[in-house]
Amino acid sequence: MSWTDERVDLLKKLWQEGLSASQIAGELGGVTRNAVIGKIHRLGLSGRGQPTSTIKRARRPRNSAPVRQQRQTVTVGATALQAEVEVEMEVEQETELQPVHALVMPISRRLTIEKLTERTCKWPIGDPGDEDFHFCGCDSLESSPYCEYHAGVAYQTSDPRRRMKRAANG
DNA sequence: CCCTGATTCGC
DNA sequence: GCGAATCAGG
């Protein structure tokens, strides 16, 4: 695939919408997230408004010394003195927990295209193009684009409520 | 381990 | 210009 005008346009759009590179890559198809990121940079679109969060990495030449896998195991001395106490307590206020019981998934996450990866349920909800259109977004099964619930819906019955009832009754 | 973007550089 | 490999971080 090449960067046609249309694809670049879509790339820009999705990037501006805040989608991740991998998501955009998936949306475009035929490209990897690296390709997307590379293009983003070439277009000078990096940054995306996001403040300096993960920048500041130290660049180091890797051409001279390929060092494929820096597995040199540099055993320095006095490792015991490296008491790097990094206790970070994070009190989870627990805002809106969703139990998500097995097979019971009436409420979908409000995922548009964000966070949709190969491991998130891509069950479409609503009409495409509609403002309410989104995806389930729950954890998908292995080798399946859908979560447990929607996988069942997709491959068996056409009425989700039957399965829900079934699950509820045992 | 999952993911994110950033950078380098051979092609 | 392109993007895989790599890097740095959450």
GROMACS .gro file of N, CA and C in nm, chain A residues 33-163:
model
  393
   33ARG      N    1   0.176   0.006   1.247
   33ARG     CA    2   0.170   0.129   1.326
   33ARG      C    3   0.299   0.209   1.307
   34ASN      N    4   0.407   0.137   1.278
   34ASN     CA    5   0.533   0.206   1.255
   34ASN      C    6   0.522   0.294   1.131
   35ALA      N    7   0.459   0.238   1.033
   35ALA     CA    8   0.441   0.314   0.908
   35ALA      C    9   0.360   0.440   0.936
   36VAL      N   10   0.258   0.421   1.017
   36VAL     CA   11   0.172   0.536   1.051
   36VAL      C   12   0.251   0.642   1.126
   37ILE      N   13   0.323   0.596   1.226
   37ILE     CA   14   0.402   0.691   1.305
   37ILE      C   15   0.505   0.761   1.219
   38GLY      N   16   0.567   0.683   1.134
   38GLY     CA   17   0.667   0.741   1.045
   38GLY      C   18   0.607   0.849   0.959
   39LYS      N   19   0.488   0.819   0.908
   39LYS     CA   20   0.420   0.915   0.821
   39LYS      C   21   0.380   1.039   0.900
   40ILE      N   22   0.332   1.015   1.018
   40ILE     CA   23   0.292   1.125   1.106
   40ILE      C   24   0.408   1.222   1.125
   41HIS      N   25   0.521   1.164   1.146
   41HIS     CA   26   0.638   1.248   1.168
   41HIS      C   27   0.677   1.324   1.042
   42ARG      N   28   0.671   1.252   0.932
   42ARG     CA   29   0.709   1.316   0.806
   42ARG      C   30   0.614   1.430   0.774
   43LEU      N   31   0.491   1.414   0.818
   43LEU     CA   32   0.392   1.518   0.793
   43LEU      C   33   0.406   1.630   0.896
   44GLY      N   34   0.486   1.602   0.995
   44GLY     CA   35   0.503   1.703   1.099
   44GLY      C   36   0.382   1.713   1.190
   45LEU      N   37   0.314   1.601   1.205
   45LEU     CA   38   0.194   1.602   1.288
   45LEU      C   39   0.217   1.546   1.427
   46SER      N   40   0.342   1.512   1.454
   46SER     CA   41   0.368   1.453   1.586
   46SER      C   42   0.338   1.554   1.696
   47GLY      N   43   0.317   1.502   1.812
   47GLY     CA   44   0.283   1.589   1.922
   47GLY      C   45   0.136   1.583   1.952
   48ARG      N   46   0.060   1.606   1.851
   48ARG     CA   47  -0.085   1.596   1.862
   48ARG      C   48  -0.141   1.676   1.978
   49GLY      N   49  -0.081   1.786   2.009
   49GLY     CA   50  -0.139   1.867   2.115
   49GLY      C   51  -0.104   1.816   2.254
   50GLN      N   52  -0.078   1.688   2.262
   50GLN     CA   53  -0.043   1.633   2.392
   50GLN      C   54   0.086   1.697   2.443
   51PRO      N   55   0.085   1.741   2.564
   51PRO     CA   56   0.205   1.803   2.622
   51PRO      C   57   0.319   1.703   2.632
   52THR      N   58   0.433   1.755   2.659
   52THR     CA   59   0.551   1.668   2.669
   52THR      C   60   0.532   1.569   2.782
   53SER      N   61   0.499   1.452   2.746
   53SER     CA   62   0.475   1.351   2.848
   53SER      C   63   0.584   1.245   2.849
   54THR      N   64   0.602   1.185   2.735
   54THR     CA   65   0.700   1.076   2.732
   54THR      C   66   0.821   1.111   2.648
   55ILE      N   67   0.837   1.239   2.624
   55ILE     CA   68   0.955   1.275   2.548
   55ILE      C   69   1.074   1.289   2.642
   56LYS      N   70   1.183   1.322   2.587
   56LYS     CA   71   1.303   1.336   2.669
   56LYS      C   72   1.384   1.208   2.674
   57ARG      N   73   1.366   1.124   2.577
   57ARG     CA   74   1.445   1.001   2.579
   57ARG      C   75   1.582   1.031   2.523
   58ALA      N   76   1.677   0.962   2.572
   58ALA     CA   77   1.813   0.984   2.526
   58ALA      C   78   1.839   0.907   2.398
   59ARG      N   79   1.877   0.981   2.299
   59ARG     CA   80   1.902   0.914   2.171
   59ARG      C   81   2.048   0.866   2.171
   60ARG      N   82   2.062   0.749   2.128
   60ARG     CA   83   2.198   0.702   2.120
   60ARG      C   84   2.217   0.627   1.988
   61PRO      N   85   2.330   0.647   1.925
   61PRO     CA   86   2.359   0.586   1.795
   61PRO      C   87   2.360   0.436   1.805
   62ARG      N   88   2.293   0.375   1.714
   62ARG     CA   89   2.292   0.230   1.717
   62ARG      C   90   2.347   0.174   1.587
   63ASN      N   91   2.393   0.266   1.501
   63ASN     CA   92   2.446   0.223   1.372
   63ASN      C   93   2.587   0.165   1.388
   64SER      N   94   2.668   0.236   1.460
   64SER     CA   95   2.806   0.192   1.479
   64SER      C   96   2.809   0.058   1.552
   65ALA      N   97   2.738   0.054   1.659
   65ALA     CA   98   2.731  -0.070   1.734
   65ALA      C   99   2.588  -0.121   1.735
   66PRO      N  100   2.560  -0.206   1.642
   66PRO     CA  101   2.425  -0.260   1.628
   66PRO      C  102   2.362  -0.302   1.759
   67VAL      N  103   2.438  -0.365   1.841
   67VAL     CA  104   2.389  -0.413   1.970
   67VAL      C  105   2.243  -0.454   1.963
   68ARG      N  106   2.220  -0.556   1.886
   68ARG     CA  107   2.083  -0.605   1.868
   68ARG      C  108   2.011  -0.620   2.002
   69GLN      N  109   2.072  -0.696   2.085
   69GLN     CA  110   2.010  -0.718   2.215
   69GLN      C  111   2.110  -0.683   2.325
   70GLN      N  112   2.087  -0.572   2.382
   70GLN     CA  113   2.179  -0.528   2.486
   70GLN      C  114   2.164  -0.618   2.609
   71ARG      N  115   2.209  -0.739   2.590
   71ARG     CA  116   2.197  -0.837   2.698
   71ARG      C  117   2.334  -0.864   2.757
   72GLN      N  118   2.406  -0.759   2.771
   72GLN     CA  119   2.543  -0.771   2.816
   72GLN      C  120   2.554  -0.809   2.962
   73THR      N  121   2.448  -0.789   3.033
   73THR     CA  122   2.449  -0.820   3.175
   73THR      C  123   2.565  -0.754   3.246
   74VAL      N  124   2.557  -0.625   3.245
   74VAL     CA  125   2.664  -0.550   3.309
   74VAL      C  126   2.651  -0.561   3.460
   75THR      N  127   2.723  -0.652   3.513
   75THR     CA  128   2.715  -0.670   3.657
   75THR      C  129   2.807  -0.573   3.728
   76VAL      N  130   2.747  -0.466   3.771
   76VAL     CA  131   2.827  -0.366   3.840
   76VAL      C  132   2.833  -0.404   3.987
   77GLY      N  133   2.920  -0.340   4.056
   77GLY     CA  134   2.930  -0.372   4.197
   77GLY      C  135   2.830  -0.293   4.279
   78ALA      N  136   2.823  -0.324   4.401
   78ALA     CA  137   2.740  -0.250   4.495
   78ALA      C  138   2.594  -0.240   4.450
   79THR      N  139   2.549  -0.347   4.392
   79THR     CA  140   2.409  -0.344   4.348
   79THR      C  141   2.316  -0.340   4.468
   80ALA      N  142   2.369  -0.388   4.577
   80ALA     CA  143   2.286  -0.393   4.697
   80ALA      C  144   2.255  -0.253   4.748
   81LEU      N  145   2.337  -0.162   4.707
   81LEU     CA  146   2.317  -0.027   4.755
   81LEU      C  147   2.211   0.047   4.675
   82GLN      N  148   2.170  -0.018   4.569
   82GLN     CA  149   2.070   0.049   4.487
   82GLN      C  150   1.930   0.030   4.543
   83ALA      N  151   1.914   0.079   4.658
   83ALA     CA  152   1.782   0.069   4.721
   83ALA      C  153   1.688   0.168   4.656
   84GLU      N  154   1.636   0.125   4.546
   84GLU     CA  155   1.547   0.216   4.474
   84GLU      C  156   1.403   0.197   4.518
   85VAL      N  157   1.376   0.256   4.628
   85VAL     CA  158   1.241   0.243   4.681
   85VAL      C  159   1.145   0.330   4.601
   86GLU      N  160   1.061   0.264   4.535
   86GLU     CA  161   0.968   0.340   4.452
   86GLU      C  162   0.824   0.303   4.487
   87VAL      N  163   0.794   0.324   4.611
   87VAL     CA  164   0.661   0.289   4.656
   87VAL      C  165   0.560   0.391   4.608
   88GLU      N  166   0.478   0.346   4.524
   88GLU     CA  167   0.378   0.438   4.471
   88GLU      C  168   0.238   0.388   4.501
   89MET      N  169   0.184   0.441   4.604
   89MET     CA  170   0.048   0.400   4.641
   89MET      C  171  -0.053   0.474   4.556
   90GLU      N  172  -0.139   0.398   4.500
   90GLU     CA  173  -0.242   0.461   4.418
   90GLU      C  174  -0.379   0.416   4.465
   91VAL      N  175  -0.441   0.505   4.538
   91VAL     CA  176  -0.573   0.470   4.590
   91VAL      C  177  -0.677   0.481   4.479
   92GLU      N  178  -0.730   0.368   4.448
   92GLU     CA  179  -0.831   0.369   4.342
   92GLU      C  180  -0.967   0.409   4.400
   93GLN      N  181  -1.011   0.519   4.353
   93GLN     CA  182  -1.138   0.569   4.405
   93GLN      C  183  -1.256   0.489   4.355
   94GLU      N  184  -1.231   0.404   4.262
   94GLU     CA  185  -1.339   0.318   4.212
   94GLU      C  186  -1.459   0.401   4.169
   95THR      N  187  -1.449   0.455   4.052
   95THR     CA  188  -1.556   0.542   4.005
   95THR      C  189  -1.676   0.465   3.953
   96GLU      N  190  -1.655   0.395   3.846
   96GLU     CA  191  -1.768   0.319   3.792
   96GLU      C  192  -1.724   0.180   3.750
   97LEU      N  193  -1.728   0.093   3.845
   97LEU     CA  194  -1.686  -0.042   3.816
   97LEU      C  195  -1.796  -0.120   3.746
   98GLN      N  196  -1.752  -0.196   3.648
   98GLN     CA  197  -1.848  -0.278   3.577
   98GLN      C  198  -1.808  -0.425   3.590
   99PRO      N  199  -1.874  -0.495   3.677
   99PRO     CA  200  -1.846  -0.635   3.706
   99PRO      C  201  -1.825  -0.720   3.582
  100VAL      N  202  -1.907  -0.705   3.486
  100VAL     CA  203  -1.898  -0.782   3.363
  100VAL      C  204  -1.898  -0.930   3.393
  101HIS      N  205  -2.011  -0.979   3.432
  101HIS     CA  206  -2.021  -1.122   3.461
  101HIS      C  207  -2.014  -1.200   3.331
  102ALA      N  208  -1.989  -1.325   3.344
  102ALA     CA  209  -1.978  -1.410   3.226
  102ALA      C  210  -2.107  -1.406   3.145
  103LEU      N  211  -2.089  -1.382   3.020
  103LEU     CA  212  -2.201  -1.380   2.924
  103LEU      C  213  -2.305  -1.273   2.950
  104VAL      N  214  -2.290  -1.199   3.054
  104VAL     CA  215  -2.388  -1.093   3.079
  104VAL      C  216  -2.325  -0.960   3.045
  105MET      N  217  -2.358  -0.909   2.933
  105MET     CA  218  -2.298  -0.784   2.890
  105MET      C  219  -2.396  -0.695   2.817
  106PRO      N  220  -2.499  -0.653   2.883
  106PRO     CA  221  -2.600  -0.570   2.819
  106PRO      C  222  -2.546  -0.432   2.786
  107ILE      N  223  -2.459  -0.382   2.870
  107ILE     CA  224  -2.406  -0.248   2.849
  107ILE      C  225  -2.267  -0.256   2.787
  108SER      N  226  -2.250  -0.187   2.680
  108SER     CA  227  -2.119  -0.188   2.616
  108SER      C  228  -2.041  -0.066   2.660
  109ARG      N  229  -1.914  -0.077   2.643
  109ARG     CA  230  -1.833   0.039   2.674
  109ARG      C  231  -1.854   0.140   2.563
  110ARG      N  232  -1.835   0.262   2.596
  110ARG     CA  233  -1.855   0.365   2.496
  110ARG      C  234  -1.728   0.385   2.415
  111LEU      N  235  -1.692   0.283   2.346
  111LEU     CA  236  -1.572   0.294   2.264
  111LEU      C  237  -1.607   0.324   2.120
  112THR      N  238  -1.558   0.431   2.073
  112THR     CA  239  -1.580   0.462   1.932
  112THR      C  240  -1.483   0.378   1.853
  113ILE      N  241  -1.364   0.421   1.845
  113ILE     CA  242  -1.264   0.340   1.780
  113ILE      C  243  -1.140   0.342   1.866
  114GLU      N  244  -1.155   0.410   1.975
  114GLU     CA  245  -1.041   0.418   2.065
  114GLU      C  246  -1.017   0.283   2.128
  115LYS      N  247  -0.898   0.257   2.156
  115LYS     CA  248  -0.861   0.136   2.228
  115LYS      C  249  -0.906   0.007   2.162
  116LEU      N  250  -0.953   0.017   2.041
  116LEU     CA  251  -0.993  -0.106   1.973
  116LEU      C  252  -0.868  -0.174   1.918
  117THR      N  253  -0.836  -0.285   1.978
  117THR     CA  254  -0.719  -0.358   1.930
  117THR      C  255  -0.764  -0.498   1.889
  118GLU      N  256  -0.669  -0.582   1.869
  118GLU     CA  257  -0.703  -0.718   1.830
  118GLU      C  258  -0.763  -0.795   1.946
  119ARG      N  259  -0.751  -0.736   2.062
  119ARG     CA  260  -0.801  -0.807   2.178
  119ARG      C  261  -0.925  -0.742   2.238
  120THR      N  262  -0.980  -0.649   2.164
  120THR     CA  263  -1.102  -0.588   2.215
  120THR      C  264  -1.218  -0.620   2.123
  121CYS      N  265  -1.330  -0.642   2.184
  121CYS     CA  266  -1.450  -0.680   2.108
  121CYS      C  267  -1.489  -0.570   2.010
  122LYS      N  268  -1.503  -0.612   1.886
  122LYS     CA  269  -1.536  -0.515   1.782
  122LYS      C  270  -1.681  -0.526   1.740
  123TRP      N  271  -1.761  -0.571   1.830
  123TRP     CA  272  -1.902  -0.582   1.799
  123TRP      C  273  -1.959  -0.441   1.784
  124PRO      N  274  -2.010  -0.413   1.665
  124PRO     CA  275  -2.064  -0.280   1.639
  124PRO      C  276  -2.197  -0.259   1.709
  125ILE      N  277  -2.213  -0.145   1.763
  125ILE     CA  278  -2.339  -0.113   1.830
  125ILE      C  279  -2.393   0.017   1.772
  126GLY      N  280  -2.513   0.008   1.722
  126GLY     CA  281  -2.572   0.126   1.659
  126GLY      C  282  -2.549   0.121   1.510
  127ASP      N  283  -2.594   0.224   1.443
  127ASP     CA  284  -2.576   0.229   1.300
  127ASP      C  285  -2.450   0.307   1.264
  128PRO      N  286  -2.371   0.247   1.178
  128PRO     CA  287  -2.248   0.316   1.136
  128PRO      C  288  -2.284   0.453   1.080
  129GLY      N  289  -2.212   0.551   1.117
  129GLY     CA  290  -2.243   0.684   1.069
  129GLY      C  291  -2.331   0.758   1.168
  130ASP      N  292  -2.399   0.678   1.249
  130ASP     CA  293  -2.482   0.740   1.349
  130ASP      C  294  -2.394   0.797   1.460
  131GLU      N  295  -2.445   0.893   1.528
  131GLU     CA  296  -2.363   0.957   1.630
  131GLU      C  297  -2.340   0.865   1.749
  132ASP      N  298  -2.434   0.774   1.765
  132ASP     CA  299  -2.422   0.682   1.878
  132ASP      C  300  -2.344   0.557   1.846
  133PHE      N  301  -2.301   0.549   1.723
  133PHE     CA  302  -2.229   0.428   1.683
  133PHE      C  303  -2.099   0.410   1.762
  134HIS      N  304  -2.085   0.291   1.814
  134HIS     CA  305  -1.961   0.260   1.885
  134HIS      C  306  -1.938   0.110   1.884
  135PHE      N  307  -1.836   0.069   1.953
  135PHE     CA  308  -1.807  -0.074   1.960
  135PHE      C  309  -1.815  -0.122   2.104
  136CYS      N  310  -1.833  -0.253   2.115
  136CYS     CA  311  -1.843  -0.313   2.248
  136CYS      C  312  -1.719  -0.279   2.329
  137GLY      N  313  -1.605  -0.323   2.279
  137GLY     CA  314  -1.480  -0.286   2.344
  137GLY      C  315  -1.436  -0.373   2.460
  138CYS      N  316  -1.515  -0.473   2.493
  138CYS     CA  317  -1.473  -0.560   2.602
  138CYS      C  318  -1.357  -0.648   2.556
  139ASP      N  319  -1.297  -0.718   2.648
  139ASP     CA  320  -1.188  -0.808   2.612
  139ASP      C  321  -1.242  -0.915   2.519
  140SER      N  322  -1.174  -0.929   2.411
  140SER     CA  323  -1.219  -1.029   2.315
  140SER      C  324  -1.153  -1.163   2.341
  141LEU      N  325  -1.216  -1.264   2.286
  141LEU     CA  326  -1.160  -1.398   2.301
  141LEU      C  327  -1.035  -1.409   2.216
  142GLU      N  328  -0.958  -1.510   2.244
  142GLU     CA  329  -0.842  -1.534   2.159
  142GLU      C  330  -0.892  -1.581   2.024
  143SER      N  331  -0.831  -1.534   1.922
  143SER     CA  332  -0.871  -1.574   1.786
  143SER      C  333  -1.015  -1.535   1.757
  144SER      N  334  -1.059  -1.431   1.819
  144SER     CA  335  -1.193  -1.384   1.790
  144SER      C  336  -1.199  -1.233   1.802
  145PRO      N  337  -1.270  -1.173   1.712
  145PRO     CA  338  -1.281  -1.028   1.718
  145PRO      C  339  -1.384  -0.982   1.820
  146TYR      N  340  -1.452  -1.082   1.879
  146TYR     CA  341  -1.556  -1.045   1.974
  146TYR      C  342  -1.531  -1.099   2.115
  147CYS      N  343  -1.600  -1.042   2.208
  147CYS     CA  344  -1.592  -1.090   2.345
  147CYS      C  345  -1.673  -1.219   2.354
  148GLU      N  346  -1.671  -1.277   2.468
  148GLU     CA  347  -1.741  -1.404   2.485
  148GLU      C  348  -1.888  -1.391   2.450
  149TYR      N  349  -1.944  -1.288   2.501
  149TYR     CA  350  -2.087  -1.265   2.479
  149TYR      C  351  -2.120  -1.246   2.332
  150HIS      N  352  -2.050  -1.153   2.271
  150HIS     CA  353  -2.080  -1.122   2.131
  150HIS      C  354  -2.035  -1.230   2.034
  151ALA      N  355  -1.937  -1.307   2.078
  151ALA     CA  356  -1.894  -1.419   1.992
  151ALA      C  357  -2.010  -1.515   1.981
  152GLY      N  358  -2.074  -1.536   2.094
  152GLY     CA  359  -2.189  -1.626   2.093
  152GLY      C  360  -2.300  -1.569   2.008
  153VAL      N  361  -2.320  -1.443   2.020
  153VAL     CA  362  -2.424  -1.377   1.941
  153VAL      C  363  -2.393  -1.388   1.792
  154ALA      N  364  -2.267  -1.370   1.763
  154ALA     CA  365  -2.227  -1.369   1.623
  154ALA      C  366  -2.237  -1.505   1.556
  155TYR      N  367  -2.201  -1.605   1.631
  155TYR     CA  368  -2.195  -1.736   1.567
  155TYR      C  369  -2.313  -1.828   1.593
  156GLN      N  370  -2.402  -1.784   1.678
  156GLN     CA  371  -2.515  -1.874   1.703
  156GLN      C  372  -2.650  -1.809   1.684
  157THR      N  373  -2.703  -1.754   1.789
  157THR     CA  374  -2.837  -1.698   1.778
  157THR      C  375  -2.831  -1.554   1.731
  158SER      N  376  -2.940  -1.508   1.686
  158SER     CA  377  -2.945  -1.370   1.642
  158SER      C  378  -3.013  -1.284   1.747
  159ASP      N  379  -3.049  -1.349   1.855
  159ASP     CA  380  -3.115  -1.275   1.961
  159ASP      C  381  -3.035  -1.284   2.091
  160PRO      N  382  -2.960  -1.181   2.120
  160PRO     CA  383  -2.875  -1.177   2.238
  160PRO      C  384  -2.951  -1.206   2.367
  161ARG      N  385  -3.071  -1.159   2.372
  161ARG     CA  386  -3.148  -1.173   2.496
  161ARG      C  387  -3.170  -1.318   2.534
  162ARG      N  388  -3.173  -1.403   2.433
  162ARG     CA  389  -3.192  -1.546   2.462
  162ARG      C  390  -3.074  -1.597   2.546
  163ARG      N  391  -2.954  -1.555   2.500
  163ARG     CA  392  -2.834  -1.602   2.570
  163ARG      C  393  -2.826  -1.542   2.710
   0.00000   0.00000   0.00000
